[in-house]
Coordinates of C-alpha atoms in Angstrom, one line a residue:
Chain L
M1 CA -170.5 -103.8 21.4
A2 CA -172.5 -106.6 22.8
T3 CA -175.1 -105.4 25.1
E4 CA -175.7 -108.8 26.5
F5 CA -172.8 -108.7 28.8
H6 CA -172.8 -105.0 29.3
N7 CA -171.8 -105.4 32.9
L8 CA -170.5 -108.1 35.0
Q9 CA -173.7 -108.6 36.8
E10 CA -175.5 -109.5 33.6
L11 CA -172.6 -111.8 32.8
R12 CA -173.2 -113.6 36.0
H13 CA -176.9 -114.0 35.4
S14 CA -177.1 -115.0 31.9
A15 CA -174.0 -116.9 31.2
S16 CA -172.8 -120.3 32.3
L17 CA -169.2 -121.1 33.0
A18 CA -167.7 -123.2 30.2
T19 CA -164.2 -123.5 31.3
K20 CA -161.3 -121.8 33.1
V21 CA -158.0 -120.9 31.6
F22 CA -155.0 -120.6 33.9
I23 CA -152.1 -118.4 33.1
Q24 CA -149.1 -119.7 35.0
R25 CA -146.2 -117.9 36.5
D26 CA -143.1 -117.2 34.5
Y27 CA -140.1 -117.9 36.7
T28 CA -137.4 -117.2 34.2
E29 CA -136.4 -114.0 36.1
G30 CA -136.4 -115.6 39.5
T31 CA -139.0 -115.3 42.1
V32 CA -140.4 -112.0 41.1
C33 CA -144.1 -112.1 40.3
K34 CA -144.5 -112.4 36.5
F35 CA -147.0 -114.2 34.4
Q36 CA -146.5 -115.9 31.1
T37 CA -147.6 -113.9 28.2
K38 CA -148.1 -117.0 26.0
F39 CA -151.5 -116.8 24.5
P40 CA -153.6 -119.8 25.5
A41 CA -155.3 -121.7 22.7
E42 CA -158.7 -121.7 24.4
L43 CA -158.9 -118.0 24.1
D44 CA -158.1 -118.0 20.5
S45 CA -161.6 -117.4 19.3
R46 CA -162.6 -115.1 22.2
I47 CA -160.2 -112.3 22.3
E48 CA -157.5 -110.7 20.3
R49 CA -154.0 -111.7 21.1
S50 CA -152.8 -108.2 21.5
L51 CA -155.4 -107.2 24.0
F52 CA -154.6 -110.2 26.1
E53 CA -150.9 -109.6 25.9
D54 CA -151.4 -106.0 26.9
T55 CA -153.3 -107.0 29.9
V56 CA -150.7 -109.5 31.1
K57 CA -147.8 -107.2 30.4
T58 CA -149.4 -104.3 32.3
L59 CA -150.0 -106.7 35.2
N60 CA -146.4 -107.8 35.1
N61 CA -145.3 -104.2 35.2
Y62 CA -147.5 -103.5 38.2
Y63 CA -146.1 -106.4 40.1
A64 CA -142.5 -105.4 39.2
E65 CA -143.3 -102.0 40.5
A66 CA -144.6 -103.5 43.7
E67 CA -141.6 -105.6 44.3
K68 CA -139.0 -103.1 43.1
I69 CA -136.1 -102.7 45.4
G70 CA -135.1 -99.1 45.3
G71 CA -135.0 -95.9 47.3
Q72 CA -138.5 -96.0 48.5
S73 CA -138.4 -99.6 49.7
Y74 CA -135.1 -99.0 51.6
L75 CA -136.7 -96.1 53.3
E76 CA -139.7 -98.1 54.2
G77 CA -137.6 -100.9 55.4
C78 CA -135.3 -98.8 57.6
L79 CA -138.2 -96.8 59.0
A80 CA -140.0 -100.0 59.9
C81 CA -137.0 -101.5 61.5
A82 CA -136.4 -98.4 63.5
T83 CA -139.9 -98.5 64.9
A84 CA -139.6 -102.2 65.6
Y85 CA -142.0 -102.8 62.8
V86 CA -144.9 -101.3 64.8
I87 CA -145.4 -98.9 61.9
F88 CA -146.8 -101.7 59.8
L89 CA -149.9 -101.6 62.0
C90 CA -150.7 -98.1 61.0
M91 CA -149.3 -97.7 57.5
E92 CA -150.1 -99.4 54.3
T93 CA -147.1 -100.8 52.6
R94 CA -146.2 -100.0 49.1
Y95 CA -147.0 -103.5 48.0
E96 CA -150.5 -103.2 49.3
K97 CA -151.0 -99.9 47.6
V98 CA -149.9 -101.4 44.3
L99 CA -152.2 -104.3 44.8
K100 CA -155.1 -102.0 45.1
K101 CA -154.1 -100.4 41.8
I102 CA -154.0 -103.8 40.3
S103 CA -157.4 -104.7 41.4
K104 CA -158.8 -101.5 40.0
Y105 CA -157.1 -102.2 36.8
I106 CA -158.4 -105.7 36.6
Q107 CA -161.9 -104.5 37.3
E108 CA -161.6 -101.9 34.6
Q109 CA -160.3 -104.4 32.1
N110 CA -163.1 -106.8 33.0
E111 CA -165.7 -104.2 32.4
K112 CA -164.3 -102.8 29.2
I113 CA -162.7 -105.6 27.4
Y114 CA -163.3 -109.0 28.9
A115 CA -166.9 -109.1 30.0
P116 CA -168.2 -108.0 26.6
R117 CA -166.4 -111.1 25.3
G118 CA -167.8 -113.4 27.8
L119 CA -164.6 -113.6 29.8
L120 CA -163.7 -112.7 33.3
I121 CA -160.3 -112.3 34.9
T122 CA -159.8 -113.2 38.5
D123 CA -157.3 -111.2 40.4
P124 CA -154.2 -113.3 41.0
I125 CA -154.1 -112.4 44.7
E126 CA -157.2 -114.5 45.2
R127 CA -155.3 -117.5 43.8
G128 CA -152.2 -117.0 45.9
M129 CA -150.4 -115.2 43.1
R130 CA -150.0 -118.5 41.3
V131 CA -152.2 -118.0 38.3
I132 CA -154.3 -115.6 36.5
E133 CA -157.6 -117.3 36.2
I134 CA -159.7 -116.4 33.2
S135 CA -163.2 -117.8 33.3
V136 CA -164.8 -118.4 29.9
F137 CA -168.5 -118.2 29.7
E138 CA -171.0 -119.6 27.3
D139 CA -173.9 -117.4 26.4
R140 CA -176.9 -119.0 27.9
G141 CA -179.2 -116.2 26.9
S142 CA -180.4 -115.1 23.6
S143 CA -177.7 -115.1 21.0
G144 CA -178.7 -112.0 19.2
S145 CA -175.4 -110.4 19.3
S146 CA -172.8 -112.9 20.2
S147 CA -170.6 -112.4 23.1
G148 CA -167.4 -111.4 21.4
S149 CA -168.6 -108.6 19.2
S150 CA -165.2 -107.8 17.8
S151 CA -164.3 -111.4 17.4
T152 CA -167.5 -112.5 15.7
S153 CA -165.5 -113.0 12.6
S154 CA -164.2 -116.1 14.0
S155 CA -167.5 -117.1 15.4
S156 CA -167.5 -119.6 18.1
G157 CA -170.8 -121.1 17.1
R158 CA -173.4 -120.2 19.6
Chain T
M1 CA -173.5 -117.4 41.6
H2 CA -169.8 -117.5 41.9
L3 CA -169.0 -114.2 40.3
G4 CA -171.0 -111.6 42.1
V5 CA -170.1 -113.2 45.4
S6 CA -166.4 -113.2 44.5
E7 CA -166.6 -109.6 43.6
S8 CA -168.0 -108.5 46.9
M9 CA -165.6 -110.9 48.5
R10 CA -162.8 -109.2 46.7
E11 CA -163.8 -105.9 48.1
R12 CA -163.8 -107.2 51.6
E13 CA -160.5 -108.8 51.0
Y14 CA -158.9 -105.6 49.9
S15 CA -160.3 -103.7 52.8
Q16 CA -158.7 -106.4 54.9
I17 CA -155.4 -106.0 53.2
S18 CA -155.3 -102.3 53.7
T19 CA -156.1 -102.0 57.3
R20 CA -155.1 -104.4 60.0
S21 CA -158.3 -103.9 62.0
S22 CA -161.1 -105.7 60.4
T23 CA -164.4 -104.1 59.5
P24 CA -167.1 -106.3 61.0
M25 CA -169.2 -108.0 58.4
E26 CA -172.7 -107.1 58.0
S27 CA -174.7 -110.0 59.2
P28 CA -175.0 -112.6 56.6
H29 CA -178.3 -113.5 55.1
Q30 CA -177.9 -117.2 55.7
K31 CA -179.3 -118.7 58.7
R32 CA -176.1 -120.1 59.9
V33 CA -173.1 -118.1 60.9
L34 CA -170.4 -117.7 58.3
R35 CA -167.1 -119.2 59.3
K36 CA -163.9 -117.4 58.8
K37 CA -161.3 -118.8 56.6
W38 CA -158.8 -119.5 59.3
Q39 CA -161.2 -121.9 60.8
A40 CA -161.1 -124.0 57.7
F41 CA -157.5 -123.6 57.0
P42 CA -156.1 -126.9 55.7
G43 CA -152.7 -126.6 57.2
Q44 CA -151.6 -127.6 60.7
N45 CA -151.3 -124.0 62.0
K46 CA -152.9 -122.7 65.0
F47 CA -154.7 -119.4 65.0
Y48 CA -155.4 -116.9 67.8
C49 CA -157.2 -113.6 68.1
D50 CA -159.7 -114.5 65.5
G51 CA -157.1 -115.2 62.9
R52 CA -154.8 -112.3 63.5
I53 CA -152.1 -114.5 65.0
M54 CA -150.7 -117.6 63.2
M55 CA -148.4 -120.1 64.7
A56 CA -147.2 -123.6 64.3
R57 CA -148.9 -126.4 66.0
Q58 CA -146.3 -127.1 68.7
T59 CA -145.6 -123.9 70.6
G60 CA -144.1 -125.3 73.8
V61 CA -140.6 -124.3 72.9
F62 CA -141.7 -120.9 72.0
Y63 CA -143.0 -120.4 75.5
L64 CA -139.7 -121.6 76.8
T65 CA -138.0 -119.0 74.7
L66 CA -140.2 -116.3 76.0
V67 CA -139.7 -117.4 79.6
L68 CA -136.0 -117.5 79.3
I69 CA -135.7 -114.0 77.7
L70 CA -138.2 -112.5 80.2
V71 CA -136.7 -114.0 83.3
T72 CA -133.1 -113.2 82.4
S73 CA -133.9 -109.7 81.4
G74 CA -136.2 -109.2 84.4
L75 CA -133.5 -110.3 86.7
F76 CA -131.0 -108.0 85.0
F77 CA -133.3 -105.0 85.4
A78 CA -134.3 -105.8 88.9
F79 CA -131.0 -106.7 90.5
D80 CA -128.1 -105.5 88.4
C81 CA -129.4 -102.3 86.9
P82 CA -130.0 -100.3 90.1
F83 CA -126.4 -100.9 91.1
L84 CA -125.1 -100.2 87.6
A85 CA -127.2 -97.1 87.1
S86 CA -125.8 -95.5 90.2
A87 CA -122.3 -96.8 89.9
L88 CA -121.7 -96.2 86.3
S89 CA -124.5 -94.6 84.3
P90 CA -128.2 -94.6 83.9
A91 CA -127.7 -95.1 80.2
I92 CA -127.1 -98.8 80.9
P93 CA -130.6 -99.7 81.9
A94 CA -131.9 -97.4 79.1
V95 CA -130.0 -99.2 76.4
G96 CA -130.9 -102.5 77.9
G97 CA -134.5 -101.5 77.9
V98 CA -134.4 -100.5 74.2
L99 CA -132.7 -103.8 73.3
F100 CA -135.2 -105.8 75.3
V101 CA -138.1 -104.1 73.7
F102 CA -136.6 -104.7 70.2
V103 CA -136.0 -108.3 71.0
M104 CA -139.5 -108.9 72.2
G105 CA -141.0 -107.0 69.3
T106 CA -139.2 -108.9 66.7
L107 CA -139.7 -112.2 68.4
L108 CA -143.4 -111.7 68.5
R109 CA -143.5 -110.5 65.0
T110 CA -141.6 -113.6 63.8
S111 CA -143.8 -115.9 65.7
F112 CA -147.1 -114.5 65.0
S113 CA -146.9 -113.6 61.3
D114 CA -147.6 -115.6 58.3
P115 CA -144.3 -116.8 57.0
G116 CA -145.4 -116.7 53.4
V117 CA -147.7 -119.7 53.2
L118 CA -148.9 -120.5 49.7
P119 CA -152.6 -121.3 49.6
R120 CA -153.5 -124.6 48.2
A121 CA -154.8 -124.9 44.7
T122 CA -158.4 -124.6 44.0
P123 CA -160.0 -127.8 42.5
D124 CA -160.1 -126.2 39.1
E125 CA -156.5 -125.3 39.1
A126 CA -155.5 -128.7 40.3
A127 CA -157.5 -130.3 37.6
D128 CA -156.0 -128.1 35.0
L129 CA -152.5 -128.9 36.2
E130 CA -153.2 -132.6 36.2
R131 CA -154.3 -132.4 32.6
Q132 CA -151.2 -130.6 31.7
I133 CA -149.0 -133.1 33.4
D134 CA -150.8 -136.0 31.8
V135 CA -150.3 -134.4 28.4
A136 CA -146.7 -133.8 29.1
N137 CA -146.1 -137.3 30.3
G138 CA -147.8 -138.8 27.3
S139 CA -149.9 -141.9 27.9
S140 CA -150.6 -143.1 31.4
S141 CA -147.9 -143.8 33.8
G142 CA -147.7 -147.5 32.8
G143 CA -146.2 -149.1 35.8
F144 CA -146.2 -148.6 39.5
R145 CA -143.8 -145.7 39.4
P146 CA -145.3 -142.7 37.7
P147 CA -142.7 -140.3 36.4
P148 CA -141.7 -137.7 38.9
R149 CA -143.5 -134.5 38.6
T150 CA -141.0 -131.8 38.0
K151 CA -140.7 -128.8 35.8
E152 CA -137.4 -127.3 34.7
V153 CA -137.0 -123.6 34.5
L154 CA -134.1 -121.6 33.4
I155 CA -133.5 -118.8 35.9
N156 CA -130.7 -116.4 35.1
G157 CA -128.9 -119.1 33.2
Q158 CA -129.2 -121.7 35.9
T159 CA -131.5 -124.7 35.5
V160 CA -133.8 -125.0 38.5
K161 CA -136.2 -127.9 39.1
L162 CA -139.7 -127.0 40.3
K163 CA -141.3 -129.8 42.1
Y164 CA -144.9 -130.6 42.3
C165 CA -146.4 -130.6 45.8
F166 CA -148.9 -133.4 46.2
T167 CA -150.4 -131.9 49.2
C168 CA -150.9 -128.4 47.9
K169 CA -151.4 -129.5 44.3
I170 CA -149.2 -126.9 42.9
F171 CA -145.8 -126.6 41.4
R172 CA -143.8 -125.0 44.0
P173 CA -142.3 -121.7 43.0
P174 CA -138.5 -121.6 43.2
R175 CA -137.2 -121.5 46.7
A176 CA -140.5 -122.6 48.1
S177 CA -140.6 -125.7 50.2
H178 CA -143.2 -127.7 52.0
C179 CA -143.0 -127.7 55.8
S180 CA -144.2 -131.0 57.1
L181 CA -144.7 -129.7 60.6
C182 CA -147.0 -127.0 59.4
D183 CA -148.2 -128.9 56.4
N184 CA -147.9 -125.9 54.1
C185 CA -145.8 -124.8 51.2
V186 CA -143.9 -121.7 52.3
E187 CA -142.4 -119.2 49.9
R188 CA -138.6 -118.7 50.2
F189 CA -138.6 -121.3 52.9
D190 CA -135.7 -121.0 55.3
H191 CA -136.4 -123.4 58.1
H192 CA -139.0 -124.3 60.7
C193 CA -137.9 -122.9 64.0
P194 CA -139.4 -124.4 67.1
W195 CA -137.9 -121.7 69.2
V196 CA -140.1 -119.1 67.6
G197 CA -142.9 -121.6 67.1
N198 CA -143.3 -120.9 63.4
C199 CA -141.7 -121.4 60.0
V200 CA -139.3 -118.8 58.8
G201 CA -140.0 -117.8 55.3
R202 CA -140.3 -114.9 52.9
R203 CA -142.5 -112.7 55.0
N204 CA -140.9 -113.1 58.4
Y205 CA -137.2 -113.7 57.6
R206 CA -136.2 -110.2 58.3
F207 CA -138.0 -110.2 61.6
F208 CA -136.2 -113.4 62.5
Y209 CA -132.9 -112.0 61.5
M210 CA -133.5 -108.9 63.5
F211 CA -134.5 -111.0 66.4
I212 CA -131.4 -113.1 66.6
L213 CA -129.2 -110.1 65.9
S214 CA -130.7 -108.1 68.7
L215 CA -130.8 -111.1 71.0
S216 CA -127.1 -111.5 70.4
F217 CA -126.5 -107.9 71.4
L218 CA -128.8 -108.2 74.4
T219 CA -127.1 -111.4 75.5
I220 CA -123.7 -109.9 75.2
F221 CA -124.9 -106.7 76.9
I222 CA -126.3 -108.5 79.9
F223 CA -123.3 -110.8 80.1
A224 CA -120.8 -107.9 80.1
F225 CA -122.7 -105.8 82.5
V226 CA -123.4 -108.5 85.0
I227 CA -119.7 -109.4 85.0
T228 CA -119.0 -105.7 85.5
H229 CA -121.5 -105.6 88.3
V230 CA -119.9 -108.5 90.1
I231 CA -116.4 -107.2 89.6
L232 CA -117.3 -103.8 90.9
R233 CA -119.0 -105.2 93.9
S234 CA -116.2 -107.6 94.7
Q235 CA -113.7 -104.7 94.6
S236 CA -115.5 -103.3 97.6
S237 CA -116.6 -106.4 99.5
G238 CA -114.8 -109.4 98.1
F239 CA -115.8 -111.9 95.5
L240 CA -117.9 -114.3 97.5
T241 CA -119.8 -111.6 99.3
A242 CA -120.5 -110.0 96.0
L243 CA -122.0 -113.2 94.7
K244 CA -124.0 -113.6 97.8
D245 CA -125.3 -110.1 97.6
S246 CA -126.6 -110.6 94.1
P247 CA -127.3 -114.3 93.5
A248 CA -129.4 -113.5 90.4
S249 CA -126.2 -112.5 88.7
V250 CA -124.9 -116.0 88.8
L251 CA -127.9 -117.3 87.1
E252 CA -127.8 -114.6 84.5
V253 CA -124.1 -115.2 83.7
V254 CA -124.7 -118.9 83.3
V255 CA -127.6 -118.4 81.0
C256 CA -125.9 -115.8 78.9
F257 CA -122.7 -117.7 78.7
F258 CA -124.3 -120.7 77.2
S259 CA -126.5 -118.7 74.9
V260 CA -123.9 -116.3 73.6
W261 CA -122.1 -119.0 71.6
S262 CA -125.1 -120.4 69.9
I263 CA -127.0 -117.2 69.2
V264 CA -124.0 -115.2 68.1
G265 CA -123.0 -118.2 65.9
L266 CA -126.5 -118.3 64.4
S267 CA -126.4 -114.6 63.7
G268 CA -123.1 -115.0 62.0
F269 CA -124.5 -117.9 59.9
H270 CA -127.6 -116.0 58.9
T271 CA -125.5 -112.9 58.1
Y272 CA -123.5 -115.1 55.7
L273 CA -126.7 -116.5 54.2
I274 CA -128.2 -113.0 53.7
S275 CA -125.0 -111.7 52.1
S276 CA -125.0 -114.6 49.6
N277 CA -128.8 -114.6 49.2
Q278 CA -129.3 -118.2 50.2
T279 CA -131.8 -119.9 52.5
T280 CA -130.8 -122.3 55.2
N281 CA -132.5 -125.0 53.2
E282 CA -130.4 -124.3 50.2
D283 CA -127.2 -124.0 52.1
I284 CA -127.7 -127.3 53.9
K285 CA -128.5 -129.1 50.7
G286 CA -125.6 -127.4 49.0
S287 CA -127.8 -126.3 46.1
W288 CA -125.6 -123.6 44.8
S289 CA -122.2 -124.9 46.0
S290 CA -119.5 -125.2 43.5
K291 CA -119.0 -128.8 44.6
R292 CA -122.0 -129.8 42.5
G293 CA -120.5 -128.6 39.3
K294 CA -118.3 -126.0 37.9
D295 CA -121.1 -124.0 36.5
N296 CA -123.3 -124.1 39.6
Y297 CA -124.0 -120.7 41.0
N298 CA -126.8 -119.0 42.8
P299 CA -129.1 -117.4 40.3
Y300 CA -130.8 -115.3 42.9
S301 CA -127.8 -113.5 44.2
Y302 CA -127.4 -109.9 43.0
G303 CA -123.7 -110.2 42.8
N304 CA -122.7 -107.9 45.6
I305 CA -123.1 -108.2 49.4
F306 CA -124.7 -104.9 49.9
T307 CA -127.5 -105.5 47.4
N308 CA -128.1 -108.9 48.7
C309 CA -128.5 -107.6 52.2
C310 CA -130.8 -104.9 51.1
A311 CA -132.9 -107.3 49.2
A312 CA -133.3 -109.6 52.1
L313 CA -134.0 -106.9 54.7
C314 CA -135.4 -103.9 52.9
S315 CA -137.4 -105.3 50.1
P316 CA -141.1 -104.6 50.1
L317 CA -143.0 -106.8 52.4
P318 CA -145.5 -108.8 50.4
P319 CA -148.9 -109.3 51.9
S320 CA -150.2 -112.5 53.2
L321 CA -151.6 -114.7 50.5
I322 CA -153.9 -116.5 52.8
D323 CA -156.9 -114.5 53.7
R324 CA -157.3 -115.5 57.3
R325 CA -160.0 -113.3 58.5
G326 CA -162.2 -113.2 55.5
F327 CA -165.5 -115.1 55.6
I328 CA -165.9 -118.4 53.8
Q329 CA -168.5 -117.8 51.1
P330 CA -170.8 -120.8 50.9
D331 CA -170.5 -121.4 47.2
T332 CA -166.9 -120.6 46.8
P333 CA -164.9 -123.8 46.3
Q334 CA -162.4 -124.3 49.0
P335 CA -159.1 -125.6 47.9
A336 CA -158.8 -128.0 50.8
P337 CA -158.6 -131.7 50.6
P338 CA -159.0 -133.0 47.2
T339 CA -162.1 -134.5 45.9
N340 CA -162.1 -137.8 44.3
G341 CA -162.7 -137.1 40.7
I342 CA -160.1 -134.5 40.3
T343 CA -156.9 -136.3 40.5
M344 CA -155.7 -139.6 39.5
Y345 CA -152.7 -139.6 41.7
G346 CA -152.8 -137.7 44.8
A347 CA -155.7 -138.2 47.0
T348 CA -154.1 -136.2 49.6
Q349 CA -155.1 -136.0 53.2
S350 CA -155.1 -133.1 55.4
Q351 CA -156.9 -132.2 58.5
S352 CA -160.4 -132.9 57.4
H353 CA -161.7 -136.3 57.0
M354 CA -161.0 -138.0 53.8
A355 CA -163.5 -137.0 51.3
A356 CA -162.6 -139.4 48.6
A357 CA -162.5 -142.7 50.2
T358 CA -160.0 -144.7 48.3
P359 CA -159.6 -148.2 49.4
L360 CA -155.8 -147.8 49.5
L361 CA -155.9 -145.0 51.9
Q362 CA -158.4 -146.4 54.1
S363 CA -156.0 -148.9 55.2
E364 CA -153.8 -146.2 56.6
P365 CA -154.2 -144.2 59.7
V366 CA -154.3 -140.9 58.0
M367 CA -156.1 -138.8 60.5
M368 CA -153.6 -136.2 61.3
S369 CA -155.8 -134.1 63.4
D370 CA -155.9 -136.6 66.1
E371 CA -152.3 -136.9 66.7
P372 CA -150.4 -134.1 68.1
S373 CA -147.6 -134.8 65.7
L374 CA -145.9 -137.6 64.1
P375 CA -143.3 -139.2 66.3
G376 CA -141.2 -140.2 63.4
R377 CA -141.1 -136.9 61.9
T378 CA -137.6 -135.7 61.9
S379 CA -136.2 -132.6 60.5
L380 CA -133.3 -131.7 58.4
G381 CA -130.5 -130.2 60.3
A382 CA -130.6 -129.5 63.9
A383 CA -132.3 -127.4 66.4
C384 CA -132.4 -123.7 66.0
A385 CA -129.9 -121.8 68.0
S386 CA -130.2 -122.8 71.5
L387 CA -131.4 -120.3 74.0
P388 CA -129.9 -119.1 77.1
L389 CA -130.1 -122.3 79.0
G390 CA -128.5 -124.3 76.3
Q391 CA -130.3 -127.5 77.1
P392 CA -129.0 -130.4 75.1
T393 CA -132.5 -131.1 73.8
P394 CA -135.6 -129.2 73.6
P395 CA -137.9 -129.8 76.5
T396 CA -140.0 -132.9 76.2
S397 CA -143.1 -131.1 77.0
T398 CA -143.8 -130.9 73.4
P399 CA -144.6 -134.3 72.1
S400 CA -143.6 -133.6 68.6
L401 CA -140.1 -132.7 69.6
S402 CA -139.7 -135.4 72.1
C403 CA -138.9 -137.9 69.5
D404 CA -136.9 -135.4 67.6
A405 CA -135.2 -134.6 70.8
D406 CA -133.3 -137.7 70.7
L407 CA -132.0 -136.8 67.4
L408 CA -131.5 -133.2 67.8
P409 CA -128.1 -132.2 68.9
L410 CA -127.2 -129.2 71.0
Q411 CA -127.3 -126.5 68.5
G412 CA -128.0 -125.7 65.0
N413 CA -130.9 -124.9 62.8
H414 CA -134.1 -126.8 62.8
V415 CA -134.6 -127.1 59.2
E416 CA -137.8 -128.5 57.8
G417 CA -137.6 -129.9 54.5
Q418 CA -140.3 -131.5 52.5
H419 CA -142.8 -134.0 53.2
H420 CA -141.2 -137.3 53.6
F421 CA -142.9 -139.6 51.3
L422 CA -143.1 -138.2 47.9
T423 CA -140.4 -135.8 47.0
P424 CA -138.1 -135.8 49.8
E425 CA -135.2 -133.5 49.6
E426 CA -132.0 -135.3 49.2
A427 CA -130.8 -136.1 52.6
P428 CA -128.6 -133.2 53.5
S429 CA -125.2 -133.5 54.7
P430 CA -124.9 -131.7 57.9
P431 CA -123.4 -128.3 57.5
G432 CA -120.0 -127.9 58.9
M433 CA -121.0 -124.7 60.5
L434 CA -123.3 -125.8 63.1
H435 CA -123.8 -129.0 64.9
C436 CA -126.3 -130.5 62.8
G437 CA -127.5 -133.8 61.7
S438 CA -130.7 -135.3 62.7
P439 CA -131.3 -137.9 60.1
M440 CA -133.8 -137.5 57.5
G441 CA -137.2 -139.1 57.4
Q442 CA -135.8 -141.8 55.4
G443 CA -134.7 -143.5 58.5
H444 CA -138.3 -143.8 59.4
P445 CA -140.2 -145.5 56.8
H446 CA -143.4 -146.2 58.6
G447 CA -147.0 -146.3 57.9
H448 CA -147.8 -143.0 59.4
A449 CA -148.8 -140.6 56.8
P450 CA -148.1 -137.1 57.7
G451 CA -150.9 -134.7 57.3
H452 CA -150.0 -134.1 53.8
G453 CA -150.4 -136.1 50.7
V454 CA -150.0 -139.7 50.2
P455 CA -150.1 -140.5 46.6
F456 CA -152.5 -142.9 45.3
Y457 CA -151.2 -144.5 42.3
S458 CA -154.1 -146.0 40.5
P459 CA -152.1 -148.5 38.7
A460 CA -150.9 -149.8 41.9
S461 CA -152.9 -152.6 43.4
Q462 CA -155.0 -151.9 46.4
D463 CA -152.7 -153.7 48.7
S464 CA -151.4 -151.5 51.4
L465 CA -148.3 -153.4 51.7
H466 CA -147.7 -152.9 48.1
E467 CA -148.4 -149.2 48.5
D468 CA -145.8 -149.0 51.2
S469 CA -143.2 -150.5 49.0
V470 CA -144.3 -148.2 46.2
R471 CA -143.8 -145.3 48.5
G472 CA -140.5 -146.6 49.5
L473 CA -139.5 -146.8 45.9
V474 CA -140.6 -143.3 45.2
K475 CA -138.8 -142.0 48.3
L476 CA -135.6 -143.6 47.2
S477 CA -135.8 -142.5 43.7
S478 CA -135.9 -139.0 44.9
V479 CA -136.2 -136.4 42.2

């Protein structure tokens, strides 16, 4: 594992932003929040397709869970209506709880998978849920061990 | 650098999402005070209470709504309730009180919350989209009329066109629309309601519906019991004496009588919309009507009324996508008005001064921030359900509506479609249901640019007259 970008802080200090890849929304199922799982060409040399798809699929599942209309959401809706929506001032909605889980997940993915490869995922909520922004970094520091350790086979010449 | 800052910003943002009360920021290290994001918000909204409250620019009619409800209810509680409580039952003022509190709560909630505004694209996103569009369109536009920017998506078997918003620089999600009064794209845009002083969209539609529903009940309640009051009094002392004894009742009856029709009508209309899972916007345009084609159906409907209602009213409430109370980080790129180099087409203009001075645009008076609103800006459809007084036009205290006032009929929904110039919605045929029908902006082709984008077609010459005609062409060749 590359120790260059062991943590995100080091990534920040020693790398420079090369480009940003945007994963757009997938609207084929309506207005639910879902991102396209199509693997972008720019990441071809940086990360394995399966890892990327796993990340996006997990995110999609989280969002589906957040927006699910089921027993709990009915209960929440009726309770909120009965209290003239005052309860939203005190209580955290289910959506917000799931968003917190998502941000933890993204943080964890960044630390474990993406930062070592010189990539960084930005939480979609910071982009208005329109895109998943993946920042691609070039290694400015020493190129002892190249950024994508497991993808060095297809080396993106540093 | 961008990253570390955005991480800590992320943490602050999430703490802001979880609790309504903000945690005060530790004092920034910079010499100058960090501004909050609402202060640099590119839309035309007004913010109060340090970003907690968000409303449209023109709020005069909202105050009228408030006054009417408060005065009528106040008169009811003060003059009719004492008599009714003693003559009939004390439950009457109690029920009235509950209804009144519910009405006020939902009204304030509708007016003050974020309707589901989509934040504008960051410069990087916008550039990326531009690139994709250029690739998709092949070589350059070749001519004065660049191809329309749309994307087609298949949703549940129905083809839906996603339009590109020149102001916000995004492809609008399905059911989103750009409100030209507020200059924002709003998710699941229903309409812009001047009576509540805000857009009605994904995040506040249920509050709006509850408001008009409870207001219908309150109006009918007050109407019925004021009539009862007068009848009971006149049984003992004669009709005219009864009226003289409680003059407030006359005013209340008049107000309630005129408002019942419109508000109950509006409630019925929205109940229909909810049960068929449509927005006012879609209904007025007839997007899913079978008249458009045999196979035209609403892809968002769940099939049965109950599920549609539950989806509209009891679905999880999404959080606001615009972080109003967060602090602007100095090195974070703000998505606001476009810089020059990014786009070939849309040098859009919003509140801030034009960053990229393009010769074309300089010839136009594009400074939105100076004008209270655009006189020529009309709206699709008609005014939202009239309120108790049932005035023929909204009061002229609000300059924006004064011009619209001539066009707005008595009742109906004040629907705000898209910005006028670029991708205007097809001019809607007025719905049969409500008295509707203020003409579309097409009737007002003037040089005023609304606060949103004016396209800058580089192939076009730098002649403003030519640009006007280009815009005219684009408008007519609506997507």
